[in-house]
């Protein structure tokens, strides 16, 4: 398996404070919002593989759809989703969200 270098990784998140530890080890960070499709398109330029770690702020279905649509637009080669199935009832989910 190929070893990843920090410069091969980018992290996209909403909270800049939470990203400081990644900046400190030279990983590229991109600040944005899953509701902002323009920002998602810009963030996904040149991305080959994407791991989506789910959100839980009330509109996760549409936010995740925005990410998937942006991946299609950006021609991301591999998309990984770190959760169970898509849940339209996230507020009452038994999955621990």
PDB file of N, CA and C in Angstrom:
ATOM      1  N   UNK A   1       0.836  -1.171   0.000  1.00  0.00           N
ATOM      2  CA  UNK A   1       0.000   0.000   0.000  1.00  0.00           C
ATOM      3  C   UNK A   1       0.883   1.237   0.000  1.00  0.00           C
ATOM      4  N   UNK A   2       0.502   2.210  -0.779  1.00  0.00           N
ATOM      5  CA  UNK A   2       1.253   3.461  -0.853  1.00  0.00           C
ATOM      6  C   UNK A   2       1.079   4.263   0.439  1.00  0.00           C
ATOM      7  N   UNK A   3       2.173   4.783   0.932  1.00  0.00           N
ATOM      8  CA  UNK A   3       2.109   5.619   2.120  1.00  0.00           C
ATOM      9  C   UNK A   3       1.680   7.025   1.717  1.00  0.00           C
ATOM     10  N   UNK A   4       0.747   7.587   2.454  1.00  0.00           N
ATOM     11  CA  UNK A   4       0.286   8.942   2.183  1.00  0.00           C
ATOM     12  C   UNK A   4       1.205   9.961   2.829  1.00  0.00           C
ATOM     13  N   UNK A   5       1.458  11.008   2.097  1.00  0.00           N
ATOM     14  CA  UNK A   5       2.222  12.130   2.639  1.00  0.00           C
ATOM     15  C   UNK A   5       1.231  13.226   3.018  1.00  0.00           C
ATOM     16  N   UNK A   6       1.554  14.079   3.992  1.00  0.00           N
ATOM     17  CA  UNK A   6       0.623  15.145   4.372  1.00  0.00           C
ATOM     18  C   UNK A   6       0.180  15.996   3.187  1.00  0.00           C
ATOM     19  N   UNK A   7       1.058  16.239   2.245  1.00  0.00           N
ATOM     20  CA  UNK A   7       0.694  17.077   1.096  1.00  0.00           C
ATOM     21  C   UNK A   7      -0.255  16.376   0.126  1.00  0.00           C
ATOM     22  N   UNK A   8      -0.513  15.078   0.344  1.00  0.00           N
ATOM     23  CA  UNK A   8      -1.463  14.338  -0.478  1.00  0.00           C
ATOM     24  C   UNK A   8      -2.886  14.390   0.087  1.00  0.00           C
ATOM     25  N   UNK A   9      -3.046  15.047   1.220  1.00  0.00           N
ATOM     26  CA  UNK A   9      -4.327  15.049   1.926  1.00  0.00           C
ATOM     27  C   UNK A   9      -4.836  16.484   2.067  1.00  0.00           C
ATOM     28  N   UNK A  10      -6.149  16.643   1.899  1.00  0.00           N
ATOM     29  CA  UNK A  10      -6.803  17.929   2.181  1.00  0.00           C
ATOM     30  C   UNK A  10      -8.021  17.632   3.050  1.00  0.00           C
ATOM     31  N   UNK A  11      -8.299  18.509   3.980  1.00  0.00           N
ATOM     32  CA  UNK A  11      -9.446  18.358   4.877  1.00  0.00           C
ATOM     33  C   UNK A  11     -10.353  19.570   4.681  1.00  0.00           C
ATOM     34  N   UNK A  12     -11.634  19.290   4.514  1.00  0.00           N
ATOM     35  CA  UNK A  12     -12.652  20.333   4.329  1.00  0.00           C
ATOM     36  C   UNK A  12     -13.560  20.311   5.541  1.00  0.00           C
ATOM     37  N   UNK A  13     -13.677  21.436   6.229  1.00  0.00           N
ATOM     38  CA  UNK A  13     -14.503  21.470   7.435  1.00  0.00           C
ATOM     39  C   UNK A  13     -15.083  22.858   7.636  1.00  0.00           C
ATOM     40  N   UNK A  14     -16.060  22.925   8.510  1.00  0.00           N
ATOM     41  CA  UNK A  14     -16.732  24.195   8.789  1.00  0.00           C
ATOM     42  C   UNK A  14     -16.064  25.005   9.884  1.00  0.00           C
ATOM     43  N   UNK A  15     -15.350  24.345  10.768  1.00  0.00           N
ATOM     44  CA  UNK A  15     -14.815  25.011  11.944  1.00  0.00           C
ATOM     45  C   UNK A  15     -13.288  25.128  11.844  1.00  0.00           C
ATOM     46  N   UNK A  16     -12.813  26.352  11.657  1.00  0.00           N
ATOM     47  CA  UNK A  16     -11.377  26.582  11.486  1.00  0.00           C
ATOM     48  C   UNK A  16     -10.573  26.192  12.723  1.00  0.00           C
ATOM     49  N   UNK A  17     -11.124  26.393  13.912  1.00  0.00           N
ATOM     50  CA  UNK A  17     -10.408  26.045  15.147  1.00  0.00           C
ATOM     51  C   UNK A  17     -10.073  24.556  15.209  1.00  0.00           C
ATOM     52  N   UNK A  18     -10.993  23.722  14.742  1.00  0.00           N
ATOM     53  CA  UNK A  18     -10.770  22.277  14.785  1.00  0.00           C
ATOM     54  C   UNK A  18      -9.711  21.824  13.788  1.00  0.00           C
ATOM     55  N   UNK A  19      -9.363  22.679  12.851  1.00  0.00           N
ATOM     56  CA  UNK A  19      -8.408  22.298  11.815  1.00  0.00           C
ATOM     57  C   UNK A  19      -6.968  22.650  12.158  1.00  0.00           C
ATOM     58  N   UNK A  20      -6.744  23.393  13.229  1.00  0.00           N
ATOM     59  CA  UNK A  20      -5.394  23.837  13.565  1.00  0.00           C
ATOM     60  C   UNK A  20      -4.409  22.683  13.683  1.00  0.00           C
ATOM     61  N   UNK A  21      -4.817  21.599  14.307  1.00  0.00           N
ATOM     62  CA  UNK A  21      -3.904  20.466  14.484  1.00  0.00           C
ATOM     63  C   UNK A  21      -3.453  19.897  13.146  1.00  0.00           C
ATOM     64  N   UNK A  22      -4.306  19.992  12.113  1.00  0.00           N
ATOM     65  CA  UNK A  22      -3.944  19.483  10.795  1.00  0.00           C
ATOM     66  C   UNK A  22      -3.005  20.439  10.075  1.00  0.00           C
ATOM     67  N   UNK A  23      -3.252  21.720  10.232  1.00  0.00           N
ATOM     68  CA  UNK A  23      -2.364  22.733   9.640  1.00  0.00           C
ATOM     69  C   UNK A  23      -0.968  22.585  10.226  1.00  0.00           C
ATOM     70  N   UNK A  24      -0.902  22.306  11.514  1.00  0.00           N
ATOM     71  CA  UNK A  24       0.383  22.172  12.199  1.00  0.00           C
ATOM     72  C   UNK A  24       1.248  21.034  11.659  1.00  0.00           C
ATOM     73  N   UNK A  25       0.616  20.051  11.011  1.00  0.00           N
ATOM     74  CA  UNK A  25       1.397  18.959  10.428  1.00  0.00           C
ATOM     75  C   UNK A  25       1.373  19.011   8.892  1.00  0.00           C
ATOM     76  N   UNK A  26       1.127  20.218   8.373  1.00  0.00           N
ATOM     77  CA  UNK A  26       1.229  20.494   6.930  1.00  0.00           C
ATOM     78  C   UNK A  26       0.187  19.808   6.055  1.00  0.00           C
ATOM     79  N   UNK A  27      -0.988  19.552   6.594  1.00  0.00           N
ATOM     80  CA  UNK A  27      -2.084  19.046   5.784  1.00  0.00           C
ATOM     81  C   UNK A  27      -2.899  20.240   5.309  1.00  0.00           C
ATOM     82  N   UNK A  28      -3.237  20.240   4.022  1.00  0.00           N
ATOM     83  CA  UNK A  28      -4.021  21.318   3.437  1.00  0.00           C
ATOM     84  C   UNK A  28      -5.429  21.302   4.003  1.00  0.00           C
ATOM     85  N   UNK A  29      -5.903  22.438   4.470  1.00  0.00           N
ATOM     86  CA  UNK A  29      -7.264  22.537   4.985  1.00  0.00           C
ATOM     87  C   UNK A  29      -8.052  23.526   4.143  1.00  0.00           C
ATOM     88  N   UNK A  30      -9.323  23.213   3.994  1.00  0.00           N
ATOM     89  CA  UNK A  30     -10.238  24.071   3.244  1.00  0.00           C
ATOM     90  C   UNK A  30     -11.460  24.308   4.123  1.00  0.00           C
ATOM     91  N   UNK A  31     -11.777  25.563   4.354  1.00  0.00           N
ATOM     92  CA  UNK A  31     -12.897  25.933   5.217  1.00  0.00           C
ATOM     93  C   UNK A  31     -14.124  26.161   4.347  1.00  0.00           C
ATOM     94  N   UNK A  32     -15.255  25.640   4.779  1.00  0.00           N
ATOM     95  CA  UNK A  32     -16.455  25.853   3.997  1.00  0.00           C
ATOM     96  C   UNK A  32     -17.691  25.293   4.663  1.00  0.00           C
ATOM     97  N   UNK A  33     -18.714  25.180   3.853  1.00  0.00           N
ATOM     98  CA  UNK A  33     -20.032  24.794   4.325  1.00  0.00           C
ATOM     99  C   UNK A  33     -20.656  23.866   3.284  1.00  0.00           C
ATOM    100  N   UNK A  34     -21.231  22.774   3.714  1.00  0.00           N
ATOM    101  CA  UNK A  34     -21.837  21.824   2.781  1.00  0.00           C
ATOM    102  C   UNK A  34     -23.075  22.399   2.090  1.00  0.00           C
ATOM    103  N   UNK A  35     -23.586  23.512   2.576  1.00  0.00           N
ATOM    104  CA  UNK A  35     -24.720  24.165   1.924  1.00  0.00           C
ATOM    105  C   UNK A  35     -24.277  25.083   0.790  1.00  0.00           C
ATOM    106  N   UNK A  36     -22.993  25.367   0.705  1.00  0.00           N
ATOM    107  CA  UNK A  36     -22.457  26.294  -0.292  1.00  0.00           C
ATOM    108  C   UNK A  36     -21.853  25.490  -1.448  1.00  0.00           C
ATOM    109  N   UNK A  37     -22.618  25.327  -2.510  1.00  0.00           N
ATOM    110  CA  UNK A  37     -22.164  24.480  -3.614  1.00  0.00           C
ATOM    111  C   UNK A  37     -20.974  25.073  -4.356  1.00  0.00           C
ATOM    112  N   UNK A  38     -20.878  26.389  -4.424  1.00  0.00           N
ATOM    113  CA  UNK A  38     -19.722  27.013  -5.082  1.00  0.00           C
ATOM    114  C   UNK A  38     -18.452  26.687  -4.306  1.00  0.00           C
ATOM    115  N   UNK A  39     -18.504  26.794  -2.988  1.00  0.00           N
ATOM    116  CA  UNK A  39     -17.343  26.475  -2.156  1.00  0.00           C
ATOM    117  C   UNK A  39     -16.979  24.995  -2.291  1.00  0.00           C
ATOM    118  N   UNK A  40     -17.978  24.130  -2.361  1.00  0.00           N
ATOM    119  CA  UNK A  40     -17.707  22.702  -2.532  1.00  0.00           C
ATOM    120  C   UNK A  40     -17.014  22.432  -3.864  1.00  0.00           C
ATOM    121  N   UNK A  41     -17.490  23.060  -4.924  1.00  0.00           N
ATOM    122  CA  UNK A  41     -16.856  22.878  -6.238  1.00  0.00           C
ATOM    123  C   UNK A  41     -15.399  23.320  -6.194  1.00  0.00           C
ATOM    124  N   UNK A  42     -15.147  24.466  -5.576  1.00  0.00           N
ATOM    125  CA  UNK A  42     -13.760  24.951  -5.466  1.00  0.00           C
ATOM    126  C   UNK A  42     -12.907  24.022  -4.619  1.00  0.00           C
ATOM    127  N   UNK A  43     -13.470  23.509  -3.545  1.00  0.00           N
ATOM    128  CA  UNK A  43     -12.713  22.643  -2.642  1.00  0.00           C
ATOM    129  C   UNK A  43     -12.378  21.301  -3.283  1.00  0.00           C
ATOM    130  N   UNK A  44     -13.196  20.849  -4.212  1.00  0.00           N
ATOM    131  CA  UNK A  44     -13.003  19.518  -4.785  1.00  0.00           C
ATOM    132  C   UNK A  44     -12.192  19.504  -6.076  1.00  0.00           C
ATOM    133  N   UNK A  45     -11.734  20.662  -6.501  1.00  0.00           N
ATOM    134  CA  UNK A  45     -10.870  20.680  -7.683  1.00  0.00           C
ATOM    135  C   UNK A  45      -9.623  19.849  -7.394  1.00  0.00           C
ATOM    136  N   UNK A  46      -9.280  18.975  -8.322  1.00  0.00           N
ATOM    137  CA  UNK A  46      -8.077  18.125  -8.242  1.00  0.00           C
ATOM    138  C   UNK A  46      -8.144  17.052  -7.154  1.00  0.00           C
ATOM    139  N   UNK A  47      -9.310  16.800  -6.585  1.00  0.00           N
ATOM    140  CA  UNK A  47      -9.450  15.741  -5.586  1.00  0.00           C
ATOM    141  C   UNK A  47      -9.699  14.424  -6.314  1.00  0.00           C
ATOM    142  N   UNK A  48      -8.938  13.401  -5.969  1.00  0.00           N
ATOM    143  CA  UNK A  48      -9.090  12.084  -6.591  1.00  0.00           C
ATOM    144  C   UNK A  48      -9.980  11.149  -5.772  1.00  0.00           C
ATOM    145  N   UNK A  49      -9.856  11.241  -4.437  1.00  0.00           N
ATOM    146  CA  UNK A  49     -10.627  10.390  -3.536  1.00  0.00           C
ATOM    147  C   UNK A  49     -11.188  11.254  -2.418  1.00  0.00           C
ATOM    148  N   UNK A  50     -12.423  10.946  -2.022  1.00  0.00           N
ATOM    149  CA  UNK A  50     -13.046  11.741  -0.977  1.00  0.00           C
ATOM    150  C   UNK A  50     -13.691  10.826   0.055  1.00  0.00           C
ATOM    151  N   UNK A  51     -13.445  11.112   1.317  1.00  0.00           N
ATOM    152  CA  UNK A  51     -14.119  10.446   2.433  1.00  0.00           C
ATOM    153  C   UNK A  51     -15.056  11.461   3.065  1.00  0.00           C
ATOM    154  N   UNK A  52     -16.353  11.187   3.020  1.00  0.00           N
ATOM    155  CA  UNK A  52     -17.336  12.061   3.644  1.00  0.00           C
ATOM    156  C   UNK A  52     -17.669  11.512   5.022  1.00  0.00           C
ATOM    157  N   UNK A  53     -17.395  12.313   6.032  1.00  0.00           N
ATOM    158  CA  UNK A  53     -17.790  11.980   7.399  1.00  0.00           C
ATOM    159  C   UNK A  53     -19.068  12.763   7.659  1.00  0.00           C
ATOM    160  N   UNK A  54     -20.159  12.079   7.963  1.00  0.00           N
ATOM    161  CA  UNK A  54     -21.479  12.705   8.005  1.00  0.00           C
ATOM    162  C   UNK A  54     -21.600  13.872   8.970  1.00  0.00           C
ATOM    163  N   UNK A  55     -22.503  14.768   8.605  1.00  0.00           N
ATOM    164  CA  UNK A  55     -22.864  15.895   9.458  1.00  0.00           C
ATOM    165  C   UNK A  55     -24.140  15.550  10.195  1.00  0.00           C
ATOM    166  N   UNK A  56     -24.440  16.351  11.181  1.00  0.00           N
ATOM    167  CA  UNK A  56     -25.681  16.169  11.928  1.00  0.00           C
ATOM    168  C   UNK A  56     -26.149  17.528  12.410  1.00  0.00           C
ATOM    169  N   UNK A  57     -26.527  18.373  11.473  1.00  0.00           N
ATOM    170  CA  UNK A  57     -27.002  19.695  11.896  1.00  0.00           C
ATOM    171  C   UNK A  57     -28.365  20.031  11.316  1.00  0.00           C
ATOM    172  N   UNK A  58     -29.184  19.012  11.112  1.00  0.00           N
ATOM    173  CA  UNK A  58     -30.559  19.257  10.726  1.00  0.00           C
ATOM    174  C   UNK A  58     -30.885  19.032   9.262  1.00  0.00           C
ATOM    175  N   UNK A  59     -29.939  19.255   8.364  1.00  0.00           N
ATOM    176  CA  UNK A  59     -30.217  19.078   6.938  1.00  0.00           C
ATOM    177  C   UNK A  59     -29.146  18.204   6.302  1.00  0.00           C
ATOM    178  N   UNK A  60     -28.769  17.154   6.994  1.00  0.00           N
ATOM    179  CA  UNK A  60     -27.661  16.328   6.514  1.00  0.00           C
ATOM    180  C   UNK A  60     -27.960  15.670   5.173  1.00  0.00           C
ATOM    181  N   UNK A  61     -29.208  15.316   4.926  1.00  0.00           N
ATOM    182  CA  UNK A  61     -29.543  14.693   3.643  1.00  0.00           C
ATOM    183  C   UNK A  61     -29.153  15.611   2.479  1.00  0.00           C
ATOM    184  N   UNK A  62     -29.604  16.855   2.501  1.00  0.00           N
ATOM    185  CA  UNK A  62     -29.288  17.794   1.415  1.00  0.00           C
ATOM    186  C   UNK A  62     -27.810  18.169   1.402  1.00  0.00           C
ATOM    187  N   UNK A  63     -27.194  18.286   2.572  1.00  0.00           N
ATOM    188  CA  UNK A  63     -25.765  18.587   2.622  1.00  0.00           C
ATOM    189  C   UNK A  63     -24.955  17.462   1.979  1.00  0.00           C
ATOM    190  N   UNK A  64     -25.278  16.230   2.295  1.00  0.00           N
ATOM    191  CA  UNK A  64     -24.557  15.098   1.722  1.00  0.00           C
ATOM    192  C   UNK A  64     -24.815  15.005   0.222  1.00  0.00           C
ATOM    193  N   UNK A  65     -26.043  15.309  -0.190  1.00  0.00           N
ATOM    194  CA  UNK A  65     -26.359  15.339  -1.619  1.00  0.00           C
ATOM    195  C   UNK A  65     -25.521  16.400  -2.325  1.00  0.00           C
ATOM    196  N   UNK A  66     -25.349  17.561  -1.692  1.00  0.00           N
ATOM    197  CA  UNK A  66     -24.506  18.617  -2.280  1.00  0.00           C
ATOM    198  C   UNK A  66     -23.073  18.132  -2.479  1.00  0.00           C
ATOM    199  N   UNK A  67     -22.550  17.404  -1.495  1.00  0.00           N
ATOM    200  CA  UNK A  67     -21.185  16.875  -1.601  1.00  0.00           C
ATOM    201  C   UNK A  67     -21.104  15.860  -2.745  1.00  0.00           C
ATOM    202  N   UNK A  68     -22.070  14.971  -2.817  1.00  0.00           N
ATOM    203  CA  UNK A  68     -22.079  13.960  -3.878  1.00  0.00           C
ATOM    204  C   UNK A  68     -22.178  14.628  -5.246  1.00  0.00           C
ATOM    205  N   UNK A  69     -23.076  15.595  -5.389  1.00  0.00           N
ATOM    206  CA  UNK A  69     -23.213  16.316  -6.662  1.00  0.00           C
ATOM    207  C   UNK A  69     -21.915  17.034  -7.035  1.00  0.00           C
ATOM    208  N   UNK A  70     -21.252  17.627  -6.040  1.00  0.00           N
ATOM    209  CA  UNK A  70     -19.978  18.313  -6.304  1.00  0.00           C
ATOM    210  C   UNK A  70     -18.901  17.310  -6.715  1.00  0.00           C
ATOM    211  N   UNK A  71     -18.929  16.118  -6.128  1.00  0.00           N
ATOM    212  CA  UNK A  71     -17.972  15.071  -6.525  1.00  0.00           C
ATOM    213  C   UNK A  71     -18.186  14.676  -7.984  1.00  0.00           C
ATOM    214  N   UNK A  72     -19.427  14.562  -8.376  1.00  0.00           N
ATOM    215  CA  UNK A  72     -19.730  14.237  -9.774  1.00  0.00           C
ATOM    216  C   UNK A  72     -19.229  15.349 -10.675  1.00  0.00           C
ATOM    217  N   UNK A  73     -19.513  16.592 -10.304  1.00  0.00           N
ATOM    218  CA  UNK A  73     -19.070  17.751 -11.085  1.00  0.00           C
ATOM    219  C   UNK A  73     -17.546  17.783 -11.221  1.00  0.00           C
ATOM    220  N   UNK A  74     -16.853  17.492 -10.108  1.00  0.00           N
ATOM    221  CA  UNK A  74     -15.389  17.572 -10.087  1.00  0.00           C
ATOM    222  C   UNK A  74     -14.723  16.293 -10.610  1.00  0.00           C
ATOM    223  N   UNK A  75     -15.535  15.302 -10.960  1.00  0.00           N
ATOM    224  CA  UNK A  75     -15.014  14.030 -11.461  1.00  0.00           C
ATOM    225  C   UNK A  75     -14.095  13.331 -10.446  1.00  0.00           C
ATOM    226  N   UNK A  76     -14.522  13.350  -9.181  1.00  0.00           N
ATOM    227  CA  UNK A  76     -13.798  12.629  -8.130  1.00  0.00           C
ATOM    228  C   UNK A  76     -13.878  11.134  -8.460  1.00  0.00           C
ATOM    229  N   UNK A  77     -12.740  10.471  -8.475  1.00  0.00           N
ATOM    230  CA  UNK A  77     -12.681   9.074  -8.912  1.00  0.00           C
ATOM    231  C   UNK A  77     -13.270   8.098  -7.899  1.00  0.00           C
ATOM    232  N   UNK A  78     -13.079   8.349  -6.613  1.00  0.00           N
ATOM    233  CA  UNK A  78     -13.565   7.442  -5.565  1.00  0.00           C
ATOM    234  C   UNK A  78     -14.245   8.263  -4.472  1.00  0.00           C
ATOM    235  N   UNK A  79     -15.398   7.771  -4.036  1.00  0.00           N
ATOM    236  CA  UNK A  79     -16.166   8.427  -2.984  1.00  0.00           C
ATOM    237  C   UNK A  79     -16.432   7.398  -1.899  1.00  0.00           C
ATOM    238  N   UNK A  80     -16.084   7.746  -0.659  1.00  0.00           N
ATOM    239  CA  UNK A  80     -16.305   6.860   0.482  1.00  0.00           C
ATOM    240  C   UNK A  80     -17.190   7.588   1.493  1.00  0.00           C
ATOM    241  N   UNK A  81     -18.140   6.879   2.058  1.00  0.00           N
ATOM    242  CA  UNK A  81     -19.069   7.462   3.025  1.00  0.00           C
ATOM    243  C   UNK A  81     -18.914   6.720   4.336  1.00  0.00           C
ATOM    244  N   UNK A  82     -18.580   7.424   5.393  1.00  0.00           N
ATOM    245  CA  UNK A  82     -18.262   6.795   6.684  1.00  0.00           C
ATOM    246  C   UNK A  82     -19.476   6.735   7.596  1.00  0.00           C
ATOM    247  N   UNK A  83     -20.493   6.004   7.166  1.00  0.00           N
ATOM    248  CA  UNK A  83     -21.676   5.891   7.995  1.00  0.00           C
ATOM    249  C   UNK A  83     -22.489   4.691   7.554  1.00  0.00           C
ATOM    250  N   UNK A  84     -23.634   4.517   8.206  1.00  0.00           N
ATOM    251  CA  UNK A  84     -24.587   3.495   7.788  1.00  0.00           C
ATOM    252  C   UNK A  84     -25.335   4.007   6.578  1.00  0.00           C
ATOM    253  N   UNK A  85     -26.565   3.642   6.464  1.00  0.00           N
ATOM    254  CA  UNK A  85     -27.371   4.065   5.318  1.00  0.00           C
ATOM    255  C   UNK A  85     -27.800   5.526   5.474  1.00  0.00           C
ATOM    256  N   UNK A  86     -28.218   6.118   4.356  1.00  0.00           N
ATOM    257  CA  UNK A  86     -28.749   7.482   4.389  1.00  0.00           C
ATOM    258  C   UNK A  86     -30.038   7.432   5.193  1.00  0.00           C
ATOM    259  N   UNK A  87     -30.170   8.333   6.123  1.00  0.00           N
ATOM    260  CA  UNK A  87     -31.308   8.321   7.028  1.00  0.00           C
ATOM    261  C   UNK A  87     -32.053   9.646   6.905  1.00  0.00           C
ATOM    262  N   UNK A  88     -33.256   9.590   6.370  1.00  0.00           N
ATOM    263  CA  UNK A  88     -34.072  10.802   6.213  1.00  0.00           C
ATOM    264  C   UNK A  88     -34.654  11.282   7.539  1.00  0.00           C
ATOM    265  N   UNK A  89     -34.527  10.488   8.584  1.00  0.00           N
ATOM    266  CA  UNK A  89     -35.083  10.836   9.892  1.00  0.00           C
ATOM    267  C   UNK A  89     -33.957  10.900  10.925  1.00  0.00           C
ATOM    268  N   UNK A  90     -32.948  11.683  10.616  1.00  0.00           N
ATOM    269  CA  UNK A  90     -31.749  11.717  11.446  1.00  0.00           C
ATOM    270  C   UNK A  90     -32.046  12.162  12.883  1.00  0.00           C
ATOM    271  N   UNK A  91     -33.050  13.009  13.056  1.00  0.00           N
ATOM    272  CA  UNK A  91     -33.361  13.506  14.406  1.00  0.00           C
ATOM    273  C   UNK A  91     -33.796  12.386  15.350  1.00  0.00           C
ATOM    274  N   UNK A  92     -34.436  11.342  14.807  1.00  0.00           N
ATOM    275  CA  UNK A  92     -34.925  10.243  15.640  1.00  0.00           C
ATOM    276  C   UNK A  92     -34.143   8.958  15.401  1.00  0.00           C
ATOM    277  N   UNK A  93     -33.005   9.062  14.777  1.00  0.00           N
ATOM    278  CA  UNK A  93     -32.214   7.895  14.430  1.00  0.00           C
ATOM    279  C   UNK A  93     -31.721   7.148  15.651  1.00  0.00           C
ATOM    280  N   UNK A  94     -31.663   5.843  15.540  1.00  0.00           N
ATOM    281  CA  UNK A  94     -31.119   4.991  16.587  1.00  0.00           C
ATOM    282  C   UNK A  94     -29.632   4.699  16.344  1.00  0.00           C
ATOM    283  N   UNK A  95     -29.046   5.362  15.339  1.00  0.00           N
ATOM    284  CA  UNK A  95     -27.647   5.106  14.977  1.00  0.00           C
ATOM    285  C   UNK A  95     -26.666   5.866  15.854  1.00  0.00           C
ATOM    286  N   UNK A  96     -27.140   6.674  16.776  1.00  0.00           N
ATOM    287  CA  UNK A  96     -26.245   7.364  17.680  1.00  0.00           C
ATOM    288  C   UNK A  96     -25.827   8.745  17.210  1.00  0.00           C
ATOM    289  N   UNK A  97     -26.515   9.307  16.241  1.00  0.00           N
ATOM    290  CA  UNK A  97     -26.191  10.665  15.791  1.00  0.00           C
ATOM    291  C   UNK A  97     -26.665  11.612  16.845  1.00  0.00           C
TER     292      UNK A  97
END
